[in-house]
Amino acid sequence: MTVSADLSELRRARREAEGRLHRLSALGEQWHAEHGRVRGKLAEVREFLDLAPRASDTLEELSTALFGRILDEVEANLTHAIREILGQDRVVVTEREVKNNRLQIHFLIRNQGREDEIEDIMSGQGGSVCNILSVGLRLIALSQLPEAAHRPFLVLDEQDCWLKPGLIPKFMKLIQEIAARLELQLLVISHHPLDLFAGSADRIYELTPDREAGAVVKQVK
């Protein structure tokens, strides 16, 4: 009885061991397959990480080249505005550099024939250059916005403040021509005499202070 019981116990233990072996073998195969899948994913990630810097450099080159072509046109248009209004042979140029993966642009003014002389656009001609460039950039920016989401309307609040009175008619004539070509509506606010705008503005309104009403609006054209 003792030998038979021992054999039965051994057979049971063997069956249990074989069952555990089968389960462990299946689990081992499962983990082996998972290990292979993870290694494959890891290889794909490493390939992507190796490619990402090159892709980033390529996209940066493409965007810089594309934006560079746009800036070339901006330079030409602003140079035309400076020459038309100030009557001087000056050139608007841009310095472009990439910092922290971003394209940075600096606007400069150079006198034709004296390219080494760089003028500060904020103080050039007593601020007249800044007036002209500011308006030009705003008109360009507004013209690039999608019409469905933005009204073609621009308010210029004392954008002629640093211009000499004699330059105002040229200034207004040029921006009136640009606005008409781009189909933009402009509202210009100024403290200069009204006759300086007579040749370019479609409508002119005069606002005068009034103690009771605050201001009186009169249409003069």
Tab-separated table of C-alpha atoms in Angstrom:
chain	number	residue	atom	x	y	z
A	1	MET	CA	0.000	0.000	0.000
A	2	THR	CA	2.773	2.350	0.785
A	3	VAL	CA	4.576	1.771	-2.527
A	4	SER	CA	1.346	2.169	-4.548
A	5	ALA	CA	0.470	5.381	-2.732
A	6	ASP	CA	3.946	6.764	-3.325
A	7	LEU	CA	3.689	5.964	-7.048
A	8	SER	CA	0.299	7.626	-7.284
A	9	GLU	CA	1.683	10.704	-5.546
A	10	LEU	CA	4.667	10.777	-7.865
A	11	ARG	CA	2.419	10.512	-10.933
A	12	ARG	CA	0.227	13.346	-9.662
A	13	ALA	CA	3.281	15.477	-8.945
A	14	ARG	CA	4.608	14.659	-12.408
A	15	ARG	CA	1.356	15.683	-14.070
A	16	GLU	CA	1.325	18.918	-12.102
A	17	ALA	CA	4.951	19.586	-13.040
A	18	GLU	CA	4.227	18.869	-16.703
A	19	GLY	CA	1.202	21.175	-16.564
A	20	ARG	CA	3.291	23.930	-15.013
A	21	LEU	CA	5.979	23.345	-17.633
A	22	HIS	CA	3.429	23.711	-20.446
A	23	ARG	CA	2.038	26.897	-18.903
A	24	LEU	CA	5.529	28.331	-18.344
A	25	SER	CA	6.527	27.389	-21.897
A	26	ALA	CA	3.461	29.149	-23.279
A	27	LEU	CA	4.156	32.174	-21.071
A	28	GLY	CA	7.791	32.148	-22.191
A	29	GLU	CA	6.740	32.124	-25.842
A	30	GLN	CA	4.317	34.961	-25.158
A	31	TRP	CA	6.972	37.086	-23.455
A	32	HIS	CA	9.461	36.229	-26.195
A	33	ALA	CA	6.984	37.484	-28.805
A	34	GLU	CA	6.326	40.623	-26.725
A	35	HIS	CA	10.058	41.189	-26.383
A	36	GLY	CA	10.419	40.984	-30.159
A	37	ARG	CA	7.541	43.446	-30.656
A	38	VAL	CA	9.033	45.927	-28.178
A	39	ARG	CA	12.453	45.642	-29.796
A	40	GLY	CA	10.861	46.369	-33.158
A	41	LYS	CA	9.086	49.451	-31.774
A	42	LEU	CA	12.339	50.564	-30.159
A	43	ALA	CA	14.121	50.249	-33.484
A	44	GLU	CA	11.422	52.368	-35.170
A	45	VAL	CA	11.712	55.043	-32.455
A	46	ARG	CA	15.484	55.109	-32.800
A	47	GLU	CA	15.178	55.471	-36.580
A	48	PHE	CA	12.728	58.351	-36.079
A	49	LEU	CA	15.006	60.045	-33.545
A	50	ASP	CA	17.899	59.720	-35.980
A	51	LEU	CA	15.755	61.231	-38.741
A	52	ALA	CA	14.148	64.027	-36.673
A	53	PRO	CA	17.183	66.394	-36.567
A	54	ARG	CA	17.671	66.096	-40.332
A	55	ALA	CA	13.966	66.633	-40.958
A	56	SER	CA	13.973	69.656	-38.647
A	57	ASP	CA	16.965	71.144	-40.453
A	58	THR	CA	15.313	70.551	-43.822
A	59	LEU	CA	12.034	72.154	-42.742
A	60	GLU	CA	13.941	75.098	-41.304
A	61	GLU	CA	15.802	75.558	-44.575
A	62	LEU	CA	12.570	75.395	-46.562
A	63	SER	CA	10.721	77.835	-44.299
A	64	THR	CA	13.688	80.242	-44.291
A	65	ALA	CA	13.887	80.093	-48.083
A	66	LEU	CA	10.122	80.611	-48.470
A	67	PHE	CA	9.999	83.450	-45.963
A	68	GLY	CA	13.137	84.871	-47.550
A	69	ARG	CA	11.312	85.259	-50.862
A	70	ILE	CA	8.472	87.033	-49.074
A	71	LEU	CA	10.963	89.329	-47.319
A	72	ASP	CA	12.598	90.191	-50.632
A	73	GLU	CA	9.232	91.494	-51.827
A	74	VAL	CA	8.671	93.329	-48.531
A	75	GLU	CA	12.080	95.007	-48.841
A	76	ALA	CA	11.287	96.145	-52.370
A	77	ASN	CA	7.868	97.559	-51.410
A	78	LEU	CA	9.167	99.398	-48.329
A	79	THR	CA	12.115	100.776	-50.291
A	80	HIS	CA	9.663	102.142	-52.867
A	81	ALA	CA	7.611	103.763	-50.096
A	82	ILE	CA	10.683	105.418	-48.529
A	83	ARG	CA	11.842	106.788	-51.865
A	84	GLU	CA	8.401	107.999	-52.928
A	85	ILE	CA	7.642	109.834	-49.688
A	86	LEU	CA	11.045	111.092	-48.571
A	87	GLY	CA	12.430	111.536	-52.078
A	88	GLN	CA	15.759	110.023	-51.014
A	89	ASP	CA	17.790	107.178	-52.471
A	90	ARG	CA	17.535	104.786	-49.532
A	91	VAL	CA	17.173	101.038	-49.358
A	92	VAL	CA	15.300	98.946	-46.811
A	93	VAL	CA	17.127	95.705	-46.038
A	94	THR	CA	16.606	92.894	-43.560
A	95	GLU	CA	19.064	90.903	-41.520
A	96	ARG	CA	17.863	87.336	-40.956
A	97	GLU	CA	19.120	84.836	-38.427
A	98	VAL	CA	17.822	81.696	-36.753
A	99	LYS	CA	17.869	81.584	-32.947
A	100	ASN	CA	16.249	78.864	-30.862
A	101	ASN	CA	14.755	77.364	-34.035
A	102	ARG	CA	13.027	80.652	-34.882
A	103	LEU	CA	13.687	83.057	-37.713
A	104	GLN	CA	14.433	86.550	-36.398
A	105	ILE	CA	14.316	89.607	-38.651
A	106	HIS	CA	15.869	93.049	-38.169
A	107	PHE	CA	14.987	95.941	-40.501
A	108	LEU	CA	17.748	98.356	-41.501
A	109	ILE	CA	18.021	101.457	-43.683
A	110	ARG	CA	21.025	102.009	-45.942
A	111	ASN	CA	21.824	105.011	-48.121
A	112	GLN	CA	22.460	104.077	-51.738
A	113	GLY	CA	26.162	104.388	-52.471
A	114	ARG	CA	27.004	104.413	-48.753
A	115	GLU	CA	25.965	100.887	-47.817
A	116	ASP	CA	28.240	100.848	-44.762
A	117	GLU	CA	26.169	103.584	-43.152
A	118	ILE	CA	23.246	102.005	-41.311
A	119	GLU	CA	20.431	104.192	-40.035
A	120	ASP	CA	18.236	103.407	-37.039
A	121	ILE	CA	14.682	103.096	-38.303
A	122	MET	CA	13.324	104.339	-34.969
A	123	SER	CA	15.116	107.699	-35.171
A	124	GLY	CA	15.814	108.089	-38.872
A	125	GLN	CA	14.612	111.425	-40.284
A	126	GLY	CA	13.246	112.328	-36.857
A	127	GLY	CA	11.029	109.233	-36.838
A	128	SER	CA	9.661	109.643	-40.381
A	129	VAL	CA	11.245	106.378	-41.494
A	130	CYS	CA	9.567	104.519	-38.633
A	131	ASN	CA	6.210	106.076	-39.577
A	132	ILE	CA	6.496	104.858	-43.154
A	133	LEU	CA	7.789	101.370	-42.360
A	134	SER	CA	5.188	100.830	-39.647
A	135	VAL	CA	2.318	101.614	-42.004
A	136	GLY	CA	3.847	99.554	-44.792
A	137	LEU	CA	4.268	96.482	-42.589
A	138	ARG	CA	0.715	96.786	-41.280
A	139	LEU	CA	-0.707	96.977	-44.789
A	140	ILE	CA	1.338	93.958	-45.870
A	141	ALA	CA	0.330	91.949	-42.792
A	142	LEU	CA	-3.367	92.807	-43.213
A	143	SER	CA	-3.299	91.839	-46.879
A	144	GLN	CA	-2.051	88.341	-45.966
A	145	LEU	CA	-4.884	87.528	-43.545
A	146	PRO	CA	-7.742	85.252	-44.695
A	147	GLU	CA	-10.671	87.391	-45.834
A	148	ALA	CA	-13.237	85.045	-44.319
A	149	ALA	CA	-11.968	85.665	-40.770
A	150	HIS	CA	-10.757	89.292	-40.946
A	151	ARG	CA	-12.271	92.510	-42.191
A	152	PRO	CA	-10.093	94.453	-44.655
A	153	PHE	CA	-10.076	97.483	-42.347
A	154	LEU	CA	-7.149	99.313	-40.742
A	155	VAL	CA	-7.035	102.241	-38.300
A	156	LEU	CA	-3.957	104.481	-38.458
A	157	ASP	CA	-3.902	106.583	-35.302
A	158	GLU	CA	-1.486	109.495	-35.779
A	159	GLN	CA	0.827	107.412	-37.945
A	160	ASP	CA	1.994	110.679	-39.510
A	161	CYS	CA	3.011	112.230	-36.184
A	162	TRP	CA	6.737	112.383	-37.027
A	163	LEU	CA	6.334	113.337	-40.662
A	164	LYS	CA	6.972	116.904	-41.774
A	165	PRO	CA	3.789	118.599	-43.029
A	166	GLY	CA	5.230	118.807	-46.535
A	167	LEU	CA	5.503	115.009	-46.699
A	168	ILE	CA	1.921	114.293	-45.642
A	169	PRO	CA	0.336	114.542	-49.134
A	170	LYS	CA	2.873	112.060	-50.576
A	171	PHE	CA	2.392	109.770	-47.596
A	172	MET	CA	-1.391	109.792	-47.918
A	173	LYS	CA	-1.329	109.406	-51.698
A	174	LEU	CA	0.846	106.303	-51.485
A	175	ILE	CA	-1.131	104.533	-48.773
A	176	GLN	CA	-4.389	105.472	-50.547
A	177	GLU	CA	-3.095	103.805	-53.729
A	178	ILE	CA	-1.941	100.705	-51.810
A	179	ALA	CA	-5.239	100.442	-49.930
A	180	ALA	CA	-7.197	100.687	-53.192
A	181	ARG	CA	-5.028	98.033	-54.842
A	182	LEU	CA	-5.386	95.680	-51.856
A	183	GLU	CA	-9.090	96.567	-51.419
A	184	LEU	CA	-8.556	97.757	-47.842
A	185	GLN	CA	-10.500	100.417	-45.985
A	186	LEU	CA	-8.425	102.884	-43.951
A	187	LEU	CA	-9.407	105.212	-41.140
A	188	VAL	CA	-6.674	107.812	-40.607
A	189	ILE	CA	-6.600	109.929	-37.446
A	190	SER	CA	-4.326	112.968	-37.559
A	191	HIS	CA	-3.657	116.379	-35.981
A	192	HIS	CA	-2.224	117.840	-39.179
A	193	PRO	CA	-4.164	120.483	-41.156
A	194	LEU	CA	-7.086	119.059	-43.125
A	195	ASP	CA	-5.967	120.477	-46.468
A	196	LEU	CA	-2.990	118.094	-46.463
A	197	PHE	CA	-5.421	115.182	-46.888
A	198	ALA	CA	-7.768	116.756	-49.440
A	199	GLY	CA	-6.148	115.094	-52.454
A	200	SER	CA	-6.177	111.531	-51.114
A	201	ALA	CA	-9.003	111.001	-48.639
A	202	ASP	CA	-12.462	110.011	-49.866
A	203	ARG	CA	-14.066	111.578	-46.789
A	204	ILE	CA	-12.720	113.988	-44.196
A	205	TYR	CA	-14.295	114.642	-40.801
A	206	GLU	CA	-13.215	117.407	-38.434
A	207	LEU	CA	-13.555	116.866	-34.679
A	208	THR	CA	-13.515	119.917	-32.421
A	209	PRO	CA	-13.763	119.941	-28.608
A	210	ASP	CA	-17.087	120.957	-27.102
A	211	ARG	CA	-17.750	121.445	-23.396
A	212	GLU	CA	-21.292	120.123	-23.568
A	213	ALA	CA	-21.115	117.459	-26.258
A	214	GLY	CA	-17.495	116.471	-25.651
A	215	ALA	CA	-16.728	116.746	-29.364
A	216	VAL	CA	-18.453	118.029	-32.466
A	217	VAL	CA	-18.046	116.068	-35.696
A	218	LYS	CA	-18.254	117.938	-38.986
A	219	GLN	CA	-17.878	116.432	-42.448
A	220	VAL	CA	-15.719	118.729	-44.568
A	221	LYS	CA	-15.365	116.482	-47.605
